[in-house]
PDB file as gemmi writes it, atoms N, CA and C in Angstrom:
CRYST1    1.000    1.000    1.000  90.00  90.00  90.00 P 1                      
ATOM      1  N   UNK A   1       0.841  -1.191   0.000  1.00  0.00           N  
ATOM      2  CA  UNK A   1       0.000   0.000   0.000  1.00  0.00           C  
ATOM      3  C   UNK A   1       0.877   1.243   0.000  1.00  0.00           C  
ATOM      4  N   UNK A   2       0.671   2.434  -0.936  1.00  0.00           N  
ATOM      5  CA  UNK A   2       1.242   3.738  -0.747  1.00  0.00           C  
ATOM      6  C   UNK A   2       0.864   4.589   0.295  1.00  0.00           C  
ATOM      7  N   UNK A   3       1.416   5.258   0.616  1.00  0.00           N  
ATOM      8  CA  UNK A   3       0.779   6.376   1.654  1.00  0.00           C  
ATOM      9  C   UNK A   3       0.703   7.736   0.567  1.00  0.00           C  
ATOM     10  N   UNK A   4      -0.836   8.380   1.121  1.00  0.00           N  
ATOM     11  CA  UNK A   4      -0.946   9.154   0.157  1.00  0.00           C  
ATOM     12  C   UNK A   4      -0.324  10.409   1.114  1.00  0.00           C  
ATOM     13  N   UNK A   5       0.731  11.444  -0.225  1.00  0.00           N  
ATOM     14  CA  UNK A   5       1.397  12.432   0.522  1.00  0.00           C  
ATOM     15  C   UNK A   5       0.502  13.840   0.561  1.00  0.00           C  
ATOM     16  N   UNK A   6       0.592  14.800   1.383  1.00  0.00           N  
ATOM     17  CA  UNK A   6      -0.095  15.455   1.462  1.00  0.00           C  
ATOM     18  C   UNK A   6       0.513  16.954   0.342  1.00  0.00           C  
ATOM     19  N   UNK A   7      -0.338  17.588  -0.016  1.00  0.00           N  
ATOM     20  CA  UNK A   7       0.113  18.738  -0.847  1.00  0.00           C  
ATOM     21  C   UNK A   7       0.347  19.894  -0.613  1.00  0.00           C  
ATOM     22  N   UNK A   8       1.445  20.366  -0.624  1.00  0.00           N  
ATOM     23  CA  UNK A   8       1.741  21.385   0.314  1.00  0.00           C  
ATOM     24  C   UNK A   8       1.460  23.139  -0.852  1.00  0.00           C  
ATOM     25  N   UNK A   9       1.397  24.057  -0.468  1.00  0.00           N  
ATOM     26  CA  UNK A   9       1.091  25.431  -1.054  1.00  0.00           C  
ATOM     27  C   UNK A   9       2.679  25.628  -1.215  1.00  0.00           C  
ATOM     28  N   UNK A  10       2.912  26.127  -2.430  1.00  0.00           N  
ATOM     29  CA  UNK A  10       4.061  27.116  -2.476  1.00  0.00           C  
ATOM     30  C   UNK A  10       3.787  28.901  -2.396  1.00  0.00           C  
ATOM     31  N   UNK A  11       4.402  29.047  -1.786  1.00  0.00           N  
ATOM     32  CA  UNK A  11       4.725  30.394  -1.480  1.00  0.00           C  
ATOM     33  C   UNK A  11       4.657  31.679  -2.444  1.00  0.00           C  
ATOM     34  N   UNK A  12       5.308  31.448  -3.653  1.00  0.00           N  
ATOM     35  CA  UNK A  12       5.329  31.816  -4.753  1.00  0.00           C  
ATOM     36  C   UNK A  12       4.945  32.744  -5.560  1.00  0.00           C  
ATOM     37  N   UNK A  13       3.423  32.390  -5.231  1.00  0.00           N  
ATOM     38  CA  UNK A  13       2.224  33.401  -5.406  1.00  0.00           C  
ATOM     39  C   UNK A  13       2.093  34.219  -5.068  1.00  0.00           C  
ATOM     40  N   UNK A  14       1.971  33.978  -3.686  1.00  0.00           N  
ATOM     41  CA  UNK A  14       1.932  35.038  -2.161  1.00  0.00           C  
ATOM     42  C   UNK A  14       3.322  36.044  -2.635  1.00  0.00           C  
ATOM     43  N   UNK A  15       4.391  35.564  -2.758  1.00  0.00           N  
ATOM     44  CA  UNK A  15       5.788  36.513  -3.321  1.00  0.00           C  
ATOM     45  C   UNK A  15       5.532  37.732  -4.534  1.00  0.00           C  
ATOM     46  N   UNK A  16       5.451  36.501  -5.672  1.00  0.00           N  
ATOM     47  CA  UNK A  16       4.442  37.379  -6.579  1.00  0.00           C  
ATOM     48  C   UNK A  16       3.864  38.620  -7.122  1.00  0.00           C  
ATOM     49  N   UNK A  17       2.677  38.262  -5.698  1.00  0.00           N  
ATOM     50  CA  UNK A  17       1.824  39.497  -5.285  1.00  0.00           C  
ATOM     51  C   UNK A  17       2.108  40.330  -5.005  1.00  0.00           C  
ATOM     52  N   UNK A  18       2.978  40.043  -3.714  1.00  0.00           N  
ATOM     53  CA  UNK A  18       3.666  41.229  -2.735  1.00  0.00           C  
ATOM     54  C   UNK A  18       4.107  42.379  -3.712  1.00  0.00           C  
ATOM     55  N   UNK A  19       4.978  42.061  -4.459  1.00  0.00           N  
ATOM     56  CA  UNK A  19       6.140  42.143  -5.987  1.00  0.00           C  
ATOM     57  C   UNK A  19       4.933  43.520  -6.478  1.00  0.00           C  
ATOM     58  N   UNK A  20       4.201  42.580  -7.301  1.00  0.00           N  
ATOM     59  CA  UNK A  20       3.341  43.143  -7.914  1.00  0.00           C  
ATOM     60  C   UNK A  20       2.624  44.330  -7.452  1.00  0.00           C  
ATOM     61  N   UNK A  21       2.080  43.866  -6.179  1.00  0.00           N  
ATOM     62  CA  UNK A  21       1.557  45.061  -5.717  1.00  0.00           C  
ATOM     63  C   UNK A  21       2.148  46.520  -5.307  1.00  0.00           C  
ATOM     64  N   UNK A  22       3.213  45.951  -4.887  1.00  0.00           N  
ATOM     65  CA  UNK A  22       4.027  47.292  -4.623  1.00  0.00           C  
ATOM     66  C   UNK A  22       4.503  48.064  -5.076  1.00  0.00           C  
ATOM     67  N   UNK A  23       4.737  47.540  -6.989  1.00  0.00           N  
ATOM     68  CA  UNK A  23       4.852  48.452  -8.038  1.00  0.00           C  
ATOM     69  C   UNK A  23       3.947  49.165  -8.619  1.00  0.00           C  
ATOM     70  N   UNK A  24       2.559  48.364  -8.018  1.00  0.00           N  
ATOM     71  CA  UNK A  24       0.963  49.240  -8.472  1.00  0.00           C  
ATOM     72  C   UNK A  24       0.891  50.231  -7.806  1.00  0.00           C  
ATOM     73  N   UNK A  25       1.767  49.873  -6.265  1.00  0.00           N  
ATOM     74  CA  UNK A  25       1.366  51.301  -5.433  1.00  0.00           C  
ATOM     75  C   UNK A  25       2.180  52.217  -5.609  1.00  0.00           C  
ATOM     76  N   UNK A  26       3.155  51.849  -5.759  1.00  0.00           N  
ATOM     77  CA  UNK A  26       4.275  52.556  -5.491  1.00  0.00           C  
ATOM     78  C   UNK A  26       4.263  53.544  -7.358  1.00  0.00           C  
ATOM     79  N   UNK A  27       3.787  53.401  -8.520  1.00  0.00           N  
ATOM     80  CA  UNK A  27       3.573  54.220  -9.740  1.00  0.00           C  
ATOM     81  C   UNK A  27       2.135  55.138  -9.548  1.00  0.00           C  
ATOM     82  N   UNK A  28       1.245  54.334  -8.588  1.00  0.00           N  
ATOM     83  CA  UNK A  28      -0.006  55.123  -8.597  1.00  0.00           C  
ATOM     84  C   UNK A  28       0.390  56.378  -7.534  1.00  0.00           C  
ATOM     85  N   UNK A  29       0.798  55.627  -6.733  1.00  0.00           N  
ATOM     86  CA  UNK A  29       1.600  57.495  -5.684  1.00  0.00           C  
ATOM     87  C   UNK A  29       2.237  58.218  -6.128  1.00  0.00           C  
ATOM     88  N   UNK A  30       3.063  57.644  -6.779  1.00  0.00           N  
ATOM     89  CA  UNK A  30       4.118  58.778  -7.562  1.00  0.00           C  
ATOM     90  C   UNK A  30       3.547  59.432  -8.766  1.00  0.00           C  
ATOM     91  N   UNK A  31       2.166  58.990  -9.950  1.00  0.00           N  
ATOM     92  CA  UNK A  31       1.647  59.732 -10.234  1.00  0.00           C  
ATOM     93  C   UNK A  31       0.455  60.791  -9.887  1.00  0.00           C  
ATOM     94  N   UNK A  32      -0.335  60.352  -8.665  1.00  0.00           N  
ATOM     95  CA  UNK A  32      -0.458  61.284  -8.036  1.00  0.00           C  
ATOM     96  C   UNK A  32       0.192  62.529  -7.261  1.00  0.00           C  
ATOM     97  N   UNK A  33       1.360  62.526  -7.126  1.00  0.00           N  
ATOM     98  CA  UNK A  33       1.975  63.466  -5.896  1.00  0.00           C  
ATOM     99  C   UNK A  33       2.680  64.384  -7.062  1.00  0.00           C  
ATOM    100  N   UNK A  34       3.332  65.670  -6.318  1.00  0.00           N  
ATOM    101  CA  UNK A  34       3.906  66.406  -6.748  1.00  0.00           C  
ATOM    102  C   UNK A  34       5.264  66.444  -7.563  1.00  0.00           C  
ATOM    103  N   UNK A  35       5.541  67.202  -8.362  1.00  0.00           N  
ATOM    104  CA  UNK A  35       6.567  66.886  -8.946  1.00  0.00           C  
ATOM    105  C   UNK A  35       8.407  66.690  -7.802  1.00  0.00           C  
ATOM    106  N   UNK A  36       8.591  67.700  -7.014  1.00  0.00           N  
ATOM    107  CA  UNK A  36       8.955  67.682  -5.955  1.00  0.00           C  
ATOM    108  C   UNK A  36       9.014  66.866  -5.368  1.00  0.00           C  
ATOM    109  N   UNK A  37       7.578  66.048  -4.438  1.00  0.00           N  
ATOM    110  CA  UNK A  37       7.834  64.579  -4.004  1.00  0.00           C  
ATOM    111  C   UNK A  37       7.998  63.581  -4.853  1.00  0.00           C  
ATOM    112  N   UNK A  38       7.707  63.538  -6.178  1.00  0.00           N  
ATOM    113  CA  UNK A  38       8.372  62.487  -7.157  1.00  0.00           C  
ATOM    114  C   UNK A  38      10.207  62.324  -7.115  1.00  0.00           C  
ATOM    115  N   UNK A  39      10.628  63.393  -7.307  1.00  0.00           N  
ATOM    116  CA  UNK A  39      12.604  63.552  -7.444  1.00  0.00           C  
ATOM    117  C   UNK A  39      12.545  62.900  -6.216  1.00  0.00           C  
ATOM    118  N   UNK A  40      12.338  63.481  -4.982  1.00  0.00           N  
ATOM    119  CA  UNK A  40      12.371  62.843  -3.387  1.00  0.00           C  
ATOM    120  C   UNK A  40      12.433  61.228  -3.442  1.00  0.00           C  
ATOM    121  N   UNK A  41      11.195  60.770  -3.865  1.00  0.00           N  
ATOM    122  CA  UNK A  41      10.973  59.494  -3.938  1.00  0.00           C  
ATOM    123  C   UNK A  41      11.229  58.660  -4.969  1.00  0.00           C  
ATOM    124  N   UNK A  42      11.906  59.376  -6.131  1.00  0.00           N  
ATOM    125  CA  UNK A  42      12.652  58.443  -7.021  1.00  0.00           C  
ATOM    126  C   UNK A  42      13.579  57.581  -6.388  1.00  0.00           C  
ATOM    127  N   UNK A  43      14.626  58.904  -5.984  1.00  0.00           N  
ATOM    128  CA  UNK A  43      16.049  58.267  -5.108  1.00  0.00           C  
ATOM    129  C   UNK A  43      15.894  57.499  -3.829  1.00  0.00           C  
ATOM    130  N   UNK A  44      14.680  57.595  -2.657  1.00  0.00           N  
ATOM    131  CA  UNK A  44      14.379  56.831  -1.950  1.00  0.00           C  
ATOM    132  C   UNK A  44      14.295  55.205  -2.830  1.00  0.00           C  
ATOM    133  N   UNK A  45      13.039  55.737  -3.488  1.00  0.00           N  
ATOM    134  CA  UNK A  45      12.452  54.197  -4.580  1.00  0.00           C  
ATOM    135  C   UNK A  45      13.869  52.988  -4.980  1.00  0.00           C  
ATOM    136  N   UNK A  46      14.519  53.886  -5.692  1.00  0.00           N  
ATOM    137  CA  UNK A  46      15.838  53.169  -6.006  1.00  0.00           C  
ATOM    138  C   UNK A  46      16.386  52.615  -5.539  1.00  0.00           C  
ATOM    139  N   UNK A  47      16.670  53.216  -3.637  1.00  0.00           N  
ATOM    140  CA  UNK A  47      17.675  52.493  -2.625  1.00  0.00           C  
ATOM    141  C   UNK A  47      17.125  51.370  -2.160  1.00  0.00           C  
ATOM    142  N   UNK A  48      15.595  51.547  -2.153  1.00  0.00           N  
ATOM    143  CA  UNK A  48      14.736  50.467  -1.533  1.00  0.00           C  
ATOM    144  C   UNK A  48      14.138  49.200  -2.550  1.00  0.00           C  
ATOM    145  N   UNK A  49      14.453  49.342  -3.628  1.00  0.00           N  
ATOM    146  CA  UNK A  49      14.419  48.861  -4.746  1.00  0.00           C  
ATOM    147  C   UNK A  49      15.291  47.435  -4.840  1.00  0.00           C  
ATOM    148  N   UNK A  50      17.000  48.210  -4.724  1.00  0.00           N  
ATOM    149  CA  UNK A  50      17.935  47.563  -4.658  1.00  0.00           C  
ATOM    150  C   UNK A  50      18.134  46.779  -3.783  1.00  0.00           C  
ATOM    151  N   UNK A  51      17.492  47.177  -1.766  1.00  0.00           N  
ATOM    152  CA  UNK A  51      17.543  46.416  -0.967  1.00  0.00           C  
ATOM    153  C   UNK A  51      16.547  45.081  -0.908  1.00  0.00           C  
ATOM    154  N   UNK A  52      15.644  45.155  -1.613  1.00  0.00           N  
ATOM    155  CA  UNK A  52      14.056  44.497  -1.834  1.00  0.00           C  
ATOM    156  C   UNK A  52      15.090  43.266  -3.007  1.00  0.00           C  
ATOM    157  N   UNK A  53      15.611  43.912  -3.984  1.00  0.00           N  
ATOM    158  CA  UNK A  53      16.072  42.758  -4.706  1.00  0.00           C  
ATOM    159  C   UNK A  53      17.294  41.525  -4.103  1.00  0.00           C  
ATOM    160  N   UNK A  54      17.724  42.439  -3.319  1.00  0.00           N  
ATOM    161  CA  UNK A  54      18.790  41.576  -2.790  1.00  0.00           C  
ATOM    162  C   UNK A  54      18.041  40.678  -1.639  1.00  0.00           C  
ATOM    163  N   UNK A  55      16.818  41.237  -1.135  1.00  0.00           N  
ATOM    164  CA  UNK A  55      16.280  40.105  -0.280  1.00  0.00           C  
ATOM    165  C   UNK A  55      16.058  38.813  -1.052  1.00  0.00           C  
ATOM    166  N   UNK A  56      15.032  39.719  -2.083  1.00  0.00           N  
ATOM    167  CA  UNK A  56      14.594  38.297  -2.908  1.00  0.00           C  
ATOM    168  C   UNK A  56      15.602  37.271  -3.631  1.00  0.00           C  
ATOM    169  N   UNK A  57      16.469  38.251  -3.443  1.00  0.00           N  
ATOM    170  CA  UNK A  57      17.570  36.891  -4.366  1.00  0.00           C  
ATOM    171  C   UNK A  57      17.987  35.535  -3.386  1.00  0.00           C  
ATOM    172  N   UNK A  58      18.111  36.311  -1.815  1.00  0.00           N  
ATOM    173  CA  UNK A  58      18.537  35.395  -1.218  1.00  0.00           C  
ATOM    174  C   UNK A  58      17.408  34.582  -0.702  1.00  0.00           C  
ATOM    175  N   UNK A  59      16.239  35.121  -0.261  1.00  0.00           N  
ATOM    176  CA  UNK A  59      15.427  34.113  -0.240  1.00  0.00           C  
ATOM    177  C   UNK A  59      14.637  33.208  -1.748  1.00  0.00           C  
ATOM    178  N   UNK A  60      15.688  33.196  -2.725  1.00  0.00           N  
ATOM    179  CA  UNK A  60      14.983  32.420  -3.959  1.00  0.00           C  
ATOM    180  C   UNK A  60      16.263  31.030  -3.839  1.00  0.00           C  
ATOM    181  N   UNK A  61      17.257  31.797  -3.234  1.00  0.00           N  
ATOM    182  CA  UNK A  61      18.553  31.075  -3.084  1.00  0.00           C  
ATOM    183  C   UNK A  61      18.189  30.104  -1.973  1.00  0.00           C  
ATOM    184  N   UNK A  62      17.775  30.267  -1.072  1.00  0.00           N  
ATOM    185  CA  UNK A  62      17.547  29.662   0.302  1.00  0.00           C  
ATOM    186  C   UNK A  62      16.350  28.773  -0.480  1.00  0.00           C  
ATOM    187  N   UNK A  63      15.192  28.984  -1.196  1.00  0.00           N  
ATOM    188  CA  UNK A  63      14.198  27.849  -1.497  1.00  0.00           C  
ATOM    189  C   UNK A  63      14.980  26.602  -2.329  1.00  0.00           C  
ATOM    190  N   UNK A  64      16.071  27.659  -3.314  1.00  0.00           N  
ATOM    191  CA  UNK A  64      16.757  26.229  -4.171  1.00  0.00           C  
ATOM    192  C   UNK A  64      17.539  25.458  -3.653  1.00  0.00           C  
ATOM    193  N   UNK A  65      18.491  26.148  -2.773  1.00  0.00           N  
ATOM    194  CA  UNK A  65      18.781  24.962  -1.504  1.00  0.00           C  
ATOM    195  C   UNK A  65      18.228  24.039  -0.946  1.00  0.00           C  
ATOM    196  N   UNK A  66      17.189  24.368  -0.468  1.00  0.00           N  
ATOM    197  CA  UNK A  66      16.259  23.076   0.168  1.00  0.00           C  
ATOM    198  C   UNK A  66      15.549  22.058  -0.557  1.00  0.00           C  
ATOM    199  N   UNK A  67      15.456  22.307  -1.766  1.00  0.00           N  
ATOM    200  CA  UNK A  67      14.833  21.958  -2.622  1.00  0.00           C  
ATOM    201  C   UNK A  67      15.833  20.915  -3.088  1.00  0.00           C  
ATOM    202  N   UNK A  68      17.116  21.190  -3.040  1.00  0.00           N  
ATOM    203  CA  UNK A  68      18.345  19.994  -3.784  1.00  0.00           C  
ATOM    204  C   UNK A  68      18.400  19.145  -2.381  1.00  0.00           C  
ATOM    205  N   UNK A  69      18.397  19.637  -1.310  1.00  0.00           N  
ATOM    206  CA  UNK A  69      19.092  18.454   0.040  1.00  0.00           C  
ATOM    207  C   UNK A  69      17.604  17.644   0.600  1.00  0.00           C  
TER     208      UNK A  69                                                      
END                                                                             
């Protein structure tokens, strides 16, 4: 007899979203607001941009790890 395994959710989606959404918010504010707070929040956008990617890299790194052992 097999044992039936159970099916687990990947995360993925949920990541995704996050992703997604935050570029919906983050273009819909900046075309609402002033020209002034746009320059402001370009260069913020950018730094936080760069830190956001380097998360995701390492947590895409950390899923493919577990995924090989």
């Amino acid at each position: 007899m097999s044992k039936k395994t159970k099916k687990t959710k990947s995360s993925n989606g949920l990541i995704t979203g996050l992703i997604v959404g935050g570029a919906i918010t983050g273009v819909a504010g900046m075309m609402l607001s002033s020209e002034d707070n746009r320059k402001k929040t370009q260069k913020i956008g950018l730094q936080a941009g760069k830190v956001g990617l380097k998360l995701a890299q390492k947590l895409l790194k950390k899923c493919k790890d577990k995924k090989k052992t």
